[in-house]
Coordinates of C-alpha atoms in Angstrom, one line a residue:
X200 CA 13.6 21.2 -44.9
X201 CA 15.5 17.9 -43.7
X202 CA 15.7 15.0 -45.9
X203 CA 13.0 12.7 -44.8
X204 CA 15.0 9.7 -46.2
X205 CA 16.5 9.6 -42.7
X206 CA 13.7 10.1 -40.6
X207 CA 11.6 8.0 -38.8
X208 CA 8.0 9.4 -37.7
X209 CA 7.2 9.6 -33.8
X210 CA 3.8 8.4 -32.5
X211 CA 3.6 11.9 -31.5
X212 CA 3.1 13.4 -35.1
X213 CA 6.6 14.7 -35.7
X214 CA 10.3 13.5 -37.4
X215 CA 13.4 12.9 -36.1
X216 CA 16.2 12.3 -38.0
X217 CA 18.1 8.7 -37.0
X218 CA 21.2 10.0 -37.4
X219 CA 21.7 11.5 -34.0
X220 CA 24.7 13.8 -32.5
X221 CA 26.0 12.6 -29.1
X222 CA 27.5 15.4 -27.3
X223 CA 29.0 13.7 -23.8
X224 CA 32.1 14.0 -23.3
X225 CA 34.4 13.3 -20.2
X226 CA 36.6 16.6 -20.9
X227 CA 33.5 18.7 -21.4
X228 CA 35.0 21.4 -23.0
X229 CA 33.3 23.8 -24.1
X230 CA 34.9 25.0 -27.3
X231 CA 35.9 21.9 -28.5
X232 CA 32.1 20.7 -28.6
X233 CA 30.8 24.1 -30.3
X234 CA 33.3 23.2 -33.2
X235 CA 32.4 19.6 -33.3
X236 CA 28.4 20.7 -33.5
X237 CA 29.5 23.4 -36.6
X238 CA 31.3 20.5 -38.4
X239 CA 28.1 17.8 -38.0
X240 CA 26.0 20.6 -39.4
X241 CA 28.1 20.9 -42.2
X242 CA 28.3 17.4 -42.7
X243 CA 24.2 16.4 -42.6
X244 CA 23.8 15.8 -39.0
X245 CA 20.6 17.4 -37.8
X246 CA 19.6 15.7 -34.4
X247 CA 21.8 16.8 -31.9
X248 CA 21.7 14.9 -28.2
X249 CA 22.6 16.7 -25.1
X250 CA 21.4 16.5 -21.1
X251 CA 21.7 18.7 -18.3
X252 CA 24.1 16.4 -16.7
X253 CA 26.2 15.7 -19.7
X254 CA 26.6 19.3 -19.1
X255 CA 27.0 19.9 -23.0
X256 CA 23.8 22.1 -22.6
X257 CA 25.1 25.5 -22.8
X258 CA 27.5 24.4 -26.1
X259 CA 24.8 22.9 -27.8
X260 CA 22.7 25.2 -27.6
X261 CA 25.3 27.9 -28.4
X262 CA 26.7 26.6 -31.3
X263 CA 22.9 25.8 -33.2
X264 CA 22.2 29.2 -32.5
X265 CA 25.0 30.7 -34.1
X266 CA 24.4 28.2 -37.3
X267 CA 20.4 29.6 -37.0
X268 CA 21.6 33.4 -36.6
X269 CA 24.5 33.0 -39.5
X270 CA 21.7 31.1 -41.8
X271 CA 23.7 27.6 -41.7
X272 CA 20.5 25.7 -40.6
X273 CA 16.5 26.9 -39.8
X274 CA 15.6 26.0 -36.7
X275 CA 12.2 23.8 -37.7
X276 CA 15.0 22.0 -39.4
X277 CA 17.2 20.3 -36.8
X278 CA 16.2 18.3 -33.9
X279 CA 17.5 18.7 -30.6
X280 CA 17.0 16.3 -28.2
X281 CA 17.8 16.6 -23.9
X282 CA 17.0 15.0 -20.7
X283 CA 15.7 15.2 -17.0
X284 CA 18.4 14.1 -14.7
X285 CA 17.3 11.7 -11.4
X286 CA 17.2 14.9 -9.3
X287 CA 14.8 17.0 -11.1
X288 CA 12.0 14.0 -10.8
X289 CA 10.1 16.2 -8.7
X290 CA 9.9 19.0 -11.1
X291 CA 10.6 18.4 -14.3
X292 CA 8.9 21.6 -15.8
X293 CA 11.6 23.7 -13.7
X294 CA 14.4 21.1 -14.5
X295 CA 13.3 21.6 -18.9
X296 CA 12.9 25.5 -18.0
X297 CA 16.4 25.5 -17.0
X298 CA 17.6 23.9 -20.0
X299 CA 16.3 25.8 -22.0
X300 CA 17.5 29.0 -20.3
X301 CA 21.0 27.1 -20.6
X302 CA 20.7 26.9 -24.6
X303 CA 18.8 30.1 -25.4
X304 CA 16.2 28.6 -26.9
X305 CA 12.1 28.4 -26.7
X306 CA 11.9 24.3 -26.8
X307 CA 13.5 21.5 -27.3
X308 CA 12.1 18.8 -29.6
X309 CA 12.1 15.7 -27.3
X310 CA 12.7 15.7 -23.2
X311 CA 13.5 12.4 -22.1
X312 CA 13.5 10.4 -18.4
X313 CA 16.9 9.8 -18.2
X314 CA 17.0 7.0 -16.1
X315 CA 13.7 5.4 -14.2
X316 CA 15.0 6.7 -10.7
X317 CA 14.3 9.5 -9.0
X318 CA 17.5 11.0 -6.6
X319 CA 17.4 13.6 -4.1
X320 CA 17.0 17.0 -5.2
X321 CA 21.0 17.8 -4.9
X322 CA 22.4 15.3 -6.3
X323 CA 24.2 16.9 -9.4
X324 CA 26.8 14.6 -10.1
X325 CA 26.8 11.3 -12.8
X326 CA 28.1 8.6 -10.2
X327 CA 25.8 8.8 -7.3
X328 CA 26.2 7.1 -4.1
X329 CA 23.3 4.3 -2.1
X330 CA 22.2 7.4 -0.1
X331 CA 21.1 9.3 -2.8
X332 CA 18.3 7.2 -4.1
X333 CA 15.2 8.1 -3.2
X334 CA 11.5 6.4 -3.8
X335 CA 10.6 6.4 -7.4
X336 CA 7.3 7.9 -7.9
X337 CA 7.3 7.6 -12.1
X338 CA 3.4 8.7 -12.2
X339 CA 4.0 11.8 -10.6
X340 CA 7.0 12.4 -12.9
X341 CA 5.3 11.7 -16.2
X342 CA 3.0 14.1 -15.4
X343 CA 5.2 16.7 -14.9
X344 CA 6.8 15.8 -18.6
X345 CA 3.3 15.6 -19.7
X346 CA 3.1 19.1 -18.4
X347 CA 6.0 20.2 -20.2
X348 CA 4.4 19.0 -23.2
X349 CA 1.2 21.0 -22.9
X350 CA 3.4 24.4 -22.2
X351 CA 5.1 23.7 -25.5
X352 CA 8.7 23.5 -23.7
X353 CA 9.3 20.7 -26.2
X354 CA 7.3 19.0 -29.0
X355 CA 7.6 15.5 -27.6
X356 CA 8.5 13.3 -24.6
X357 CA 9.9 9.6 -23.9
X358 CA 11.9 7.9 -21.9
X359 CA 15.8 6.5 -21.6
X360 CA 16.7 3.0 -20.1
X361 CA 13.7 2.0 -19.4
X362 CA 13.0 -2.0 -19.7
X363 CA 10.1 -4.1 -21.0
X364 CA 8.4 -4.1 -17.2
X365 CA 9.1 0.0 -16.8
X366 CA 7.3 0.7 -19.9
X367 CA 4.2 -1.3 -19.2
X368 CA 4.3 -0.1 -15.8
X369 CA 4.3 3.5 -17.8
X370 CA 1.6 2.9 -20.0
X371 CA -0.7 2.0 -17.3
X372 CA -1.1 5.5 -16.5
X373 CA 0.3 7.7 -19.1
X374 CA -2.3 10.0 -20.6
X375 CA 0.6 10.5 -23.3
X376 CA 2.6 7.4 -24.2
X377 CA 6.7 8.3 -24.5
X378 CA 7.3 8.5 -28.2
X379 CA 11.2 7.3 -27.8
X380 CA 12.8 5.2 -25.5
X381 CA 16.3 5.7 -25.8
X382 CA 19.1 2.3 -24.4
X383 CA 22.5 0.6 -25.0
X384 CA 22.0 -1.1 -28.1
X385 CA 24.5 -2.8 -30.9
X386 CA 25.4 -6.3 -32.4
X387 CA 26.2 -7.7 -28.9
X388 CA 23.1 -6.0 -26.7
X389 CA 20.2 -6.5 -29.7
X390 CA 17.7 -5.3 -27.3
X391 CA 15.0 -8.2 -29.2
X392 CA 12.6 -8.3 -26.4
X393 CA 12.4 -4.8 -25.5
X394 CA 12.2 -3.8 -29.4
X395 CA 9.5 -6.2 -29.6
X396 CA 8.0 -4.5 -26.4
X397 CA 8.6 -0.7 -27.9
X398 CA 7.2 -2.0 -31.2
X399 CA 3.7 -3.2 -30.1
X400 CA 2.9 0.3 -28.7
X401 CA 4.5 2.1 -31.1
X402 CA 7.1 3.4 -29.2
X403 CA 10.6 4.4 -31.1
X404 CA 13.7 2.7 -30.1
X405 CA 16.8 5.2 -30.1
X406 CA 20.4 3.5 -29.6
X407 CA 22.9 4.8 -28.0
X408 CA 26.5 3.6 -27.6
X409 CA 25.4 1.7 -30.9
X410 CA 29.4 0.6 -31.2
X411 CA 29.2 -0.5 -27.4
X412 CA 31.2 2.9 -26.5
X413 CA 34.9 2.6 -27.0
X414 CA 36.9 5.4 -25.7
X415 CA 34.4 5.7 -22.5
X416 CA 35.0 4.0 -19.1
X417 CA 31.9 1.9 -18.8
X418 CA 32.4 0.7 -22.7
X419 CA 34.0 -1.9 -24.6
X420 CA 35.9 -2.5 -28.2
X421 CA 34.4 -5.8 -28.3
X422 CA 31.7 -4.7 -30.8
X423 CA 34.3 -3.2 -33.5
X424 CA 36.9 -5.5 -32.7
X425 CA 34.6 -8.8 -33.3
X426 CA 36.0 -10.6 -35.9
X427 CA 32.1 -11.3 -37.5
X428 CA 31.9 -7.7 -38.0
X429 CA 35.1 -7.2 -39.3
X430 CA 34.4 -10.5 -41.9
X431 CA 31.5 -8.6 -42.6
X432 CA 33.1 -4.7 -42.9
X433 CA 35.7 -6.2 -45.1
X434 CA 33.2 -7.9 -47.5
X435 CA 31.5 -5.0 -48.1
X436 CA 34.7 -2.6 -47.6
X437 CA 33.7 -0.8 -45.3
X438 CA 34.6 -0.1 -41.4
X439 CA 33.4 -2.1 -38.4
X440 CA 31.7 0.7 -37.1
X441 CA 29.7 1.4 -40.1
X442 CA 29.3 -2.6 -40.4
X443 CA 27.4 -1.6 -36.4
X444 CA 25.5 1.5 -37.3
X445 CA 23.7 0.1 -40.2
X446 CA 22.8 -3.0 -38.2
X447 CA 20.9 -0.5 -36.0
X448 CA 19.3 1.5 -38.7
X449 CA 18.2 -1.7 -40.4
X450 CA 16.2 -2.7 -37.2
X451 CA 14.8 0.5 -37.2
X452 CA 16.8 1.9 -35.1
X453 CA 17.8 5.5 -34.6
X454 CA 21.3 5.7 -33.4
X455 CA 23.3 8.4 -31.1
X456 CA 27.0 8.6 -32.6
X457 CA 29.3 10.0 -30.1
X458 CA 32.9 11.3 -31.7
X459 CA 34.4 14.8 -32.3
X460 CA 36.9 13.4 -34.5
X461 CA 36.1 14.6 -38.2
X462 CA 37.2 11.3 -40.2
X463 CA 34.9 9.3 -37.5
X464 CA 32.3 11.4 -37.9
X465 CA 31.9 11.3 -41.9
X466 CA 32.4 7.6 -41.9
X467 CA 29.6 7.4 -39.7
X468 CA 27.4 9.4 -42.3
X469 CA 28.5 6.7 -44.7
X470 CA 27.0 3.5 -43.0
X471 CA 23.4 4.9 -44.5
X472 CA 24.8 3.8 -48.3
X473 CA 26.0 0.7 -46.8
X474 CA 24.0 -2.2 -47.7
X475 CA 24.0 -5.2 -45.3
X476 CA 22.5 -8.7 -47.0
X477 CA 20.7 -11.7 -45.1
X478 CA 23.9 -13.5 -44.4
X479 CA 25.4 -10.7 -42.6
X480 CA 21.7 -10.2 -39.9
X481 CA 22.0 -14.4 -39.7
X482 CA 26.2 -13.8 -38.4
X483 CA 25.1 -10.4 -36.3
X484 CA 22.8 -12.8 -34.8
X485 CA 24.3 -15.5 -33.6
X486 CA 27.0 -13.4 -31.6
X487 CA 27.4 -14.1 -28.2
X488 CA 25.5 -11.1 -26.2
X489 CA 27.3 -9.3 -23.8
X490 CA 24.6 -8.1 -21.2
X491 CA 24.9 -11.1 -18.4
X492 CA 28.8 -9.8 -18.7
X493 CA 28.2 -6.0 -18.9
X494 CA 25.3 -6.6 -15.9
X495 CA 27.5 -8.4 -13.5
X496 CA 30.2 -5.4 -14.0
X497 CA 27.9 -2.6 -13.3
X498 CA 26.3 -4.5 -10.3
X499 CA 29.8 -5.2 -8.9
X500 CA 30.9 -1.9 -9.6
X501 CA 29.9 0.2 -6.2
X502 CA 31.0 3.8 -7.6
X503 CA 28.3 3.1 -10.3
X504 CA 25.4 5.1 -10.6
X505 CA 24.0 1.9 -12.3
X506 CA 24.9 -0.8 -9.4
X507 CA 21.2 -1.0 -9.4
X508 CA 21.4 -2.0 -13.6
X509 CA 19.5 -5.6 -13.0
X510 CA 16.5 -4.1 -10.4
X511 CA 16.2 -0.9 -13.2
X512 CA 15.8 -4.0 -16.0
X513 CA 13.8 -6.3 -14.0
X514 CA 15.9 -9.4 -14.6
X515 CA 15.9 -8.6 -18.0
X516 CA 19.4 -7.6 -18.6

């Protein structure tokens, strides 16, 4: 069985550990990802992330079966989490079907909206273009995740990048509530309205990018190069990205680590023992949030899939 240590109970009944795998990758290769997911099951991880248009699918899904088959890990013991792509809004029991025909396995534990906008059905690509937006119709797709659900294609469902205003707008209808809603979140995007939001209906918050995604186009170093967390990393010798990942988990937090390097990966195992004092939240907390920055960028930005960023977050971002 996992260690429930570092787990965090779902208002849907079940555990997920907080420690998630992030399997995107700009290269995609499929071998090289395999090997990474061997080498996070040998090192604890047990909650791998993956979505159809990372297209990590097929690896993921490869690789955890090989460690099932070769006895490495049961499968009621690791948690594998994917996601409906824009395109697939119309059909999302077809869209988890398929991913699950991609990995070779019976369910996944939790199906997430990736984003709250639905696309045309061909649109198969990460950056798409003004044209291929259509009409969000977010009832219609919850029920089709809701569906999903009840033919036990995975154990749970939730949501990705959703704001405070997209959640309530959600709840007004859901006959199941999302269990997760998974957003950029580190020292300088704290999230504190929409964990607020997520908290009073008992919805999970799951970060991703939690070091503010260095190494990936639309990311920054400003989170492990700010010299509060490095004060604080070298008080408690330790790295700025463990200094970043504990901040999450001490808010409750489940985070989605994203490196196939192995030194990376067991330092971020570490950040669990580290232990962060009342000093270091007060610092974390006055830093100057980036979001106003990071929202002008992606609206500017035409090639982005998220030009839309500040109508997806209601003003909020």
């Amino acid at each position: 069985m996992r260690n429930n240590i570092h787990e965090v109970r779902l208002n849907c009944g079940i555990t997920m550990p907080v420690m998630g795998f992030g399997t995107f990758s700009f290269e995609n290769d499929r071998e090289t990802t395999e090997k990474a997911i061997h080498m996070a099951l040998k090192m604890g991880y047990r909650h791998f992330d993956t979505a159809r248009i990372y297209g990590s699918e097929p690896a993921v899904g490869n690789a955890l079966t090989e460690a099932i088959l070769d006895r490495t890990v049961e499968r009621e013991d690791i948690f594998v989490t994917s996601k409906l792509w824009g395109s697939d809004h119309h059909n999302p029991v077809s869209a988890l079907q398929k991913t699950l025909q991609k990995m070779s396995m019976e369910y996944v534990d939790m199906y997430l909206v990736h984003w709250p906008v639905k696309l045309k059905p061909w649109v198969s690509y990460a950056i798409p273009k003004e044209e291929d937006f259509e009409e969000s119709d977010m009832e219609s797709t919850w029920a089709g995740m809701e569906k999903c659900l009840d033919m036990g294609l995975c154990r749970c469902i939730g949501v990705s990048n959703f704001s405070s205003k997209k959640i309530q707008g959600l709840l007004d209808f859901a006959s199941v509530p999302p269990a997760v809603n998974q957003v950029e979140m580190h020292p300088m995007w704290r999230q504190s309205k929409l964990r607020e939001t997520c908290a009073d209906d008992k919805i999970h918050v799951s970060a991703y990018s939690p070091l503010g995604a260095p190494g990936n186009a639309w990311g920054s170093t400003a989170v492990v190069d700010n010299p509060i967390i490095q004060s604080i990393a070298l008080k408690h010798k330790a790295t700025p990205a463990q200094v970043a990942l504990k901040w999450g988990l001490s808010k409750g937090s489940s985070v989605i680590v994203k490196s196939f390097n192995q030194h990376r990966m067991k330092d971020n195992m570490v950040s669990f023992d580290l232990k962060l004092d009342d000093q270091d939240f007060l610092e974390i907390d006055k830093l100057e949030e980036w979001k106003i920055m990071r929202g002008e960028f992606l609206v500017n930005e035409t090639t982005s899939p998220y030009r839309t960023i500040q109508d997806l977050w209601d003003g909020e971002i």
